[in-house]
Each structure stands twice: as structure tokens, then as C-alpha cells.
Tab-separated table of C-alpha atoms and ligand atoms in Angstrom:
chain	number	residue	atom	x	y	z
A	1	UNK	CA	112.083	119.209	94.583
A	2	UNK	CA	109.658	116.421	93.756
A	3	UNK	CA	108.603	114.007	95.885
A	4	UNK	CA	109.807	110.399	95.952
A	5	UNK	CA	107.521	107.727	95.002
A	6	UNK	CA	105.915	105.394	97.879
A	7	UNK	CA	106.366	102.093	96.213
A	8	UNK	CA	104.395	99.068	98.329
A	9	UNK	CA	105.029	95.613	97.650
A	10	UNK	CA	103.223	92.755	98.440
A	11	UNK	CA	103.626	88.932	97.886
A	12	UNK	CA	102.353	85.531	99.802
A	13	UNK	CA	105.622	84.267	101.738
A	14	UNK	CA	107.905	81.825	100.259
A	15	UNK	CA	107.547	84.166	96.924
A	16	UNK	CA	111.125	85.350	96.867
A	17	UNK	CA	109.854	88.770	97.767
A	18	UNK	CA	112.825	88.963	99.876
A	19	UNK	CA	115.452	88.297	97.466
A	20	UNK	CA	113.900	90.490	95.054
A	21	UNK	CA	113.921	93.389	96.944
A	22	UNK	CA	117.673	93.317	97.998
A	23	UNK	CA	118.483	92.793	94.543
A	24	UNK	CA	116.324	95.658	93.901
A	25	UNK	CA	118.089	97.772	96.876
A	26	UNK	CA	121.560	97.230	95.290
A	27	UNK	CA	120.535	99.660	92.173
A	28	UNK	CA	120.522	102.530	94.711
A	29	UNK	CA	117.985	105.176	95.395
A	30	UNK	CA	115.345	103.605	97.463
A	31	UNK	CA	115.226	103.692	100.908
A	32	UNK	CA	113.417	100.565	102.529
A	33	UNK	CA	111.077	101.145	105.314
A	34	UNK	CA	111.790	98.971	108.339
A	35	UNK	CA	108.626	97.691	109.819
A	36	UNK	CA	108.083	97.133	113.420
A	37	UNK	CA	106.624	93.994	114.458
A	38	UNK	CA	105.301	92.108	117.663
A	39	UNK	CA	106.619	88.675	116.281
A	40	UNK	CA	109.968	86.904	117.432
A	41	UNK	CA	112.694	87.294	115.667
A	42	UNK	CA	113.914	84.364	112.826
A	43	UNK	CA	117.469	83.624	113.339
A	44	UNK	CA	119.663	85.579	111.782
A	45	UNK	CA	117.020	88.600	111.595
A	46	UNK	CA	119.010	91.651	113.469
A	47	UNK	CA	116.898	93.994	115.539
A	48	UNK	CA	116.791	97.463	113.538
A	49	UNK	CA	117.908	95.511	110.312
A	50	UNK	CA	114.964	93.297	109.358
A	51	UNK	CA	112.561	94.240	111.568
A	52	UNK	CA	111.770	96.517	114.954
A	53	UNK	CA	111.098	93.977	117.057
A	54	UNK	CA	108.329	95.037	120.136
A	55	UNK	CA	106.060	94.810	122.605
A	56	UNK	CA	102.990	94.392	122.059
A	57	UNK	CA	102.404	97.138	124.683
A	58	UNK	CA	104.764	99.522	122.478
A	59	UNK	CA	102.840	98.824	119.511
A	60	UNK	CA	99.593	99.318	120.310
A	61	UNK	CA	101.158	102.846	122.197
A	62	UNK	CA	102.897	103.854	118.791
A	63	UNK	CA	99.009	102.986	116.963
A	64	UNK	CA	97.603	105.387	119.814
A	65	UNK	CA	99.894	108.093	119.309
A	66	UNK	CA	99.436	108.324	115.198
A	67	UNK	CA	103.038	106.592	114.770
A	68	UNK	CA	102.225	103.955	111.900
A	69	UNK	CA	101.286	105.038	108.129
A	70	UNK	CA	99.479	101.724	108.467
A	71	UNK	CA	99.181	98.279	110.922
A	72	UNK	CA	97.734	95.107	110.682
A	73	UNK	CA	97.135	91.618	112.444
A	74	UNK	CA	98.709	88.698	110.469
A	75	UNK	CA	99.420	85.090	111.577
A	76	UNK	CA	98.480	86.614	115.062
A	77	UNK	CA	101.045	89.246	115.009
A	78	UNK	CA	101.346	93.067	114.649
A	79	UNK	CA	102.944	93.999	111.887
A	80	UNK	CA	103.178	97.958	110.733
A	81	UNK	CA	105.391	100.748	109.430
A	82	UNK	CA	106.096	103.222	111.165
A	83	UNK	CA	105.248	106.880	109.813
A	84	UNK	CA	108.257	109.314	110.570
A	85	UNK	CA	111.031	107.678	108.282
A	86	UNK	CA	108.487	107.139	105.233
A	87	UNK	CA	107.616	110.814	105.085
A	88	UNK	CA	110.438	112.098	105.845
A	89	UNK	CA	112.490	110.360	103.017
A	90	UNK	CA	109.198	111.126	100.685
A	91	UNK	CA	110.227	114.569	100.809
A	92	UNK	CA	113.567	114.482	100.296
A	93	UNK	CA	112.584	112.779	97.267
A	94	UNK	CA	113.352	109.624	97.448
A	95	UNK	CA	111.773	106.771	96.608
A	96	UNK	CA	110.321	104.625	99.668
A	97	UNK	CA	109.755	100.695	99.423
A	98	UNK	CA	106.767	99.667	102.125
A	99	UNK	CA	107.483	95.325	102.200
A	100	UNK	CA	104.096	94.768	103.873
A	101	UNK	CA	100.698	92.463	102.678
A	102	UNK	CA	97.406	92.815	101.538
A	103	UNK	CA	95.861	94.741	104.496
A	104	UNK	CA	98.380	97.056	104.980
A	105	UNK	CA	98.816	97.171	101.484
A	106	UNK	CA	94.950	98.689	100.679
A	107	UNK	CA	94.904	101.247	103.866
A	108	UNK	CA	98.172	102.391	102.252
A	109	UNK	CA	96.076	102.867	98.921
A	110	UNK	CA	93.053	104.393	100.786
A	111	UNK	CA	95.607	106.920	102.778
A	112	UNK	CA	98.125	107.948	100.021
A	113	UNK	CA	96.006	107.341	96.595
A	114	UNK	CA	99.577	108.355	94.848
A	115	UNK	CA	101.341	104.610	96.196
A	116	UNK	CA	101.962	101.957	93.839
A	117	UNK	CA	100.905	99.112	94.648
A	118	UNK	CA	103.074	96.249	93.375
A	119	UNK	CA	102.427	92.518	93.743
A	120	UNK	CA	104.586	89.666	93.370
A	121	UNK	CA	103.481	86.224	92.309
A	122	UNK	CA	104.640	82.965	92.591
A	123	UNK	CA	104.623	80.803	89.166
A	124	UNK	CA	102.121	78.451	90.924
A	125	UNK	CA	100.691	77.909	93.821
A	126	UNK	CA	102.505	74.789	95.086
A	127	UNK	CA	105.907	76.607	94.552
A	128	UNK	CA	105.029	78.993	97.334
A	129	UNK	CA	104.849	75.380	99.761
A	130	UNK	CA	107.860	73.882	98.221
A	131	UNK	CA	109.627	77.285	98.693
A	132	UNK	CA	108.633	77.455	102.538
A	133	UNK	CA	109.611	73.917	102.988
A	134	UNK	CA	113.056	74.544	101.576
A	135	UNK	CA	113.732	77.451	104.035
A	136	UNK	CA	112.719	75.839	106.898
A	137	UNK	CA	112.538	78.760	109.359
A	138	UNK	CA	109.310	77.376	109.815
A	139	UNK	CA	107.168	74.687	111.193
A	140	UNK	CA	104.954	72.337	109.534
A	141	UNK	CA	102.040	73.238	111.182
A	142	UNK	CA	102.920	77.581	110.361
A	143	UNK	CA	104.001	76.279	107.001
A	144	UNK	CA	100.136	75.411	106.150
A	145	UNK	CA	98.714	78.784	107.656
A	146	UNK	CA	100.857	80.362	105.543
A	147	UNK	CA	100.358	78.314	102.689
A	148	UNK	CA	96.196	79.022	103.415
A	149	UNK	CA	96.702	82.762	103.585
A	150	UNK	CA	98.878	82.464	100.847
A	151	UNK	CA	95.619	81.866	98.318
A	152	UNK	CA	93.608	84.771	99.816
A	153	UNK	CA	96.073	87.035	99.673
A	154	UNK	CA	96.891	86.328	95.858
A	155	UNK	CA	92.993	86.465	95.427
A	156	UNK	CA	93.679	90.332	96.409
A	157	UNK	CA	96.480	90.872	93.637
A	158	UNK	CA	93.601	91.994	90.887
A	159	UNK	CA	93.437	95.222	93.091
A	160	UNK	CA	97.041	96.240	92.764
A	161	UNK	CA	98.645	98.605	89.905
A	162	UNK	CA	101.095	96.222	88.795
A	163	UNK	CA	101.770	92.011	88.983
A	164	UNK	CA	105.280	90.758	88.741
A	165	UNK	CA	105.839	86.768	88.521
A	166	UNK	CA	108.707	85.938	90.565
A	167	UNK	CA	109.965	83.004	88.625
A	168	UNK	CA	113.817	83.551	87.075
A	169	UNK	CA	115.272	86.444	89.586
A	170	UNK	CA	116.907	88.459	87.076
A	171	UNK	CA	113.450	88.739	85.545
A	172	UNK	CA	111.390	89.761	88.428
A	173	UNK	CA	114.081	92.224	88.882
A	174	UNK	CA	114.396	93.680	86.406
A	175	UNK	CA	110.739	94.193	85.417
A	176	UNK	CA	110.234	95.674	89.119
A	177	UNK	CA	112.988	98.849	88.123
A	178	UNK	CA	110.826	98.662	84.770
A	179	UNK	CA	108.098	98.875	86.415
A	180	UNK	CA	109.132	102.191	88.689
A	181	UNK	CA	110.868	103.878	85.219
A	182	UNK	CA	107.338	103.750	83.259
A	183	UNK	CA	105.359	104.974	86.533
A	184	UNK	CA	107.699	107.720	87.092
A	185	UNK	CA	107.112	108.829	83.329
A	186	UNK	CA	103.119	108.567	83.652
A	187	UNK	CA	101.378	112.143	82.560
A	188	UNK	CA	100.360	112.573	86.001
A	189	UNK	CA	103.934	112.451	87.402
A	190	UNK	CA	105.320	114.664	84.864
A	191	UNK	CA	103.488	118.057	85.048
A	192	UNK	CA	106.424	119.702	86.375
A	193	UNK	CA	108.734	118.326	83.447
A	194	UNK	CA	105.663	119.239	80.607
A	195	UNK	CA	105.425	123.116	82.519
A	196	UNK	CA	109.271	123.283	82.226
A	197	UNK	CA	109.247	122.450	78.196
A	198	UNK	CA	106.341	125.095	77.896
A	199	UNK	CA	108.374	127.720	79.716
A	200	UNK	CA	105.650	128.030	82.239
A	201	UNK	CA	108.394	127.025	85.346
B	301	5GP	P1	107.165	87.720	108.025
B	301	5GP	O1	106.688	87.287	109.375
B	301	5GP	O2	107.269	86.587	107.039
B	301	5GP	O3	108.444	88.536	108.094
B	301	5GP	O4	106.069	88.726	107.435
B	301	5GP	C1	104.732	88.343	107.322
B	301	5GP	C2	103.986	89.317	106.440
B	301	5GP	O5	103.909	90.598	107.064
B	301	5GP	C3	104.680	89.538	105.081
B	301	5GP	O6	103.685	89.492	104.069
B	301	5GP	C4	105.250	90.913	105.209
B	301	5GP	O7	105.348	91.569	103.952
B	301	5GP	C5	104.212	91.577	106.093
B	301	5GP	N1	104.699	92.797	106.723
B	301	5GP	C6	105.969	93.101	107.081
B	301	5GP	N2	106.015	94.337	107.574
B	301	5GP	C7	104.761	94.846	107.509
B	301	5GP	C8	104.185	96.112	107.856
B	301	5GP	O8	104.829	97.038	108.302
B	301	5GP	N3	102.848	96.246	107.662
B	301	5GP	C9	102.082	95.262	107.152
B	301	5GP	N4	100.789	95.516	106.984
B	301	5GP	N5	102.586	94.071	106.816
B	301	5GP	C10	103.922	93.860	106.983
């Protein structure tokens, strides 16, 4: 059996990355990696669910003991995903969605040169604001942080495989599963389909 695909998707928050993904998630066949994370939990976010909320004690133990695929620092918080689930859901061939930013994003590259590395973008800049204004889980003074990391981490996007705009839903959707139906017919992916027409399998 083939392996699945490690998909990693990145986008500044307040892109809809969120939305996107669950949309994604109702097609079926990818598994979504639940990140841990030293931040507190947003209400409404379920321990398990959205996040593994921890220590920072636990993380930096779970870092120590080879436990994360990948980790990094953002806004002041840990934020990584852990290693077991990904790989074992790899190899029973499914495809794996890593929701994680820039950082994490290019160690995942680095580690597993197979990834693809998708990045989501906001029509403009000023959406992204408007956007984290309009949620309000947020305050004012966290909303400009992000909106400042928000331009560095777009500034990053030229180094990812693929660039979705996130403007109508259905769109950025739909050219995501596009996106993962062209990879997954790449030459390189399909040596084991090309062997099997030659007879050589
Ligand atoms: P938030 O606090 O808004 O949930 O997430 C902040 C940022 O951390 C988002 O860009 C999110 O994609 C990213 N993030 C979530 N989980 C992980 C992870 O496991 N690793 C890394 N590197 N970033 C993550």
C-alpha cells in the first residue's frame, strides 16, 4: 500500500484557514493532525478537539523525548504536532493535514522533502484585520501582533508548492481538493501505477 500524502497548510490568522479546512474534512479521507499547544484555550475550543492543550513543562518533555514532527514559538506560545498519529496514519495511507505556520511549516519541508506545502492567502491585506476584528476572540492589542506577523508570514508564501486565495469559500475549496488530485497524479507519485501498466508489478 502507498503511503498517504502529508499535506501542510499554512495561512496568516483571520484567513479563513479554519473554515476551509472543515469544509475540506467533510469530503472524507484526510485525517487532521491535532496539534498540542501551550496557549489557553478560546472558548468554545474542546481539549483533544481543537487543540492539546499543555504545560509548558509537558511540552518541552514531549520536544526532549523526539515526540513532535516539528515545534515552534509563535505569539509567545508553543505550538507543535505531535509525531505518533502523523506517521502512523501516513502508512496506512492516508492522507494527513498538518494546520501549522511558516516555521513549522519549512522544518516540515526540511524533514519530509515529500510534504506539500500549501498556503492560503487572504485577498488583501486589510481583510485579514477586518476578519480578526469580526471574530473577536481577540484583543485589540493581540489583534495588531497578529496583524504584524500576518505580513511576514505571507512574505514566506513564495517558498511553498502551492498558493490558494481564500476569497469566495466554495472556491478556496475546491481548488485545495484540486490541488491534492493533480499532486497525487505528479510522475513522481505514480511509479507504482506506470510499473503496473508495464507489467513490471
Ligand atoms: P491559533 O493560536 O490561532 O490557534 O494558532 C496560531 C498559529 O499557530 C496558526 O498559524 C496555526 O496554524 C499555528 N499552529 C497550530 N498548530 C501548530 C503546530 O502544531 N505547529 C506549528 N508550527 N504551528 C501550529
Amino acid at each position: 500500500m502507498s503511503k498517504g500524502l502529508l499535506i501542510v497548510v499554512s495561512a496568516p490568522s483571520g484567513c479563513g484557514k479554519g473554515t476551509v479546512l472543515a469544509e475540506v474534512m467533510k469530503e472524507g479521507g484526510f485525517f487532521y493532525s491535532v496539534s498540542a499547544t501551550t496557549r489557553s484555550p478560546r472558548q468554545g475550543e474542546k481539549d483533544g478537539e481543537n487543540y492539546f492543550f499543555i504545560t509548558r513543562e509537558r511540552f518541552e518533555e514531549l520536544i526532549g523525548s523526539g515526540g513532535m514532527l516539528e515545534y515552534a514559538e509563535y505569539c509567545g506560545n508553543y505550538y507543535g504536532t505531535p509525531l505518533e498519529a502523523v506517521e502512523k496514519k501516513l502508512n496506512e495511507g492516508m492522507d494527513v493535514i498538518l494546520e501549522i505556520e511558516v516555521q513549522g511549516a519549512m522544518k516540515v519541508k526540511e524533514k519530509c522533502p515529500d510534504a506539500v506545502l500549501v498556503f492560503i492567502l487572504p485577498p488583501a491585506l486589510e481583510t485579514l484585520r477586518h476578519r480578526l476584528e469580526k471574530r473577536g476572540t481577540e484583543s485589540g492589542q493581540v489583534i495588531e501582533k497578529r496583524v504584524s506577523e500576518a505580513y511576514g508570514e505571507i512574505s514566506k508564501a513564495y517558498s511553498y508548492d502551492y498558493v490558494i486565495v481564500n476569497d469566495a469559500l466554495e472556491d478556496a475549496v475546491s481548488d485545495f481538493l484540486n490541488v491534492i488530485k493533480a499532486e497525487k497524479m505528479t510522475a513522481k507519485r505514480s511509479g507504482e501505477l506506470i510499473d503496473k501498466v508495464l507489467g513490471r508489478i
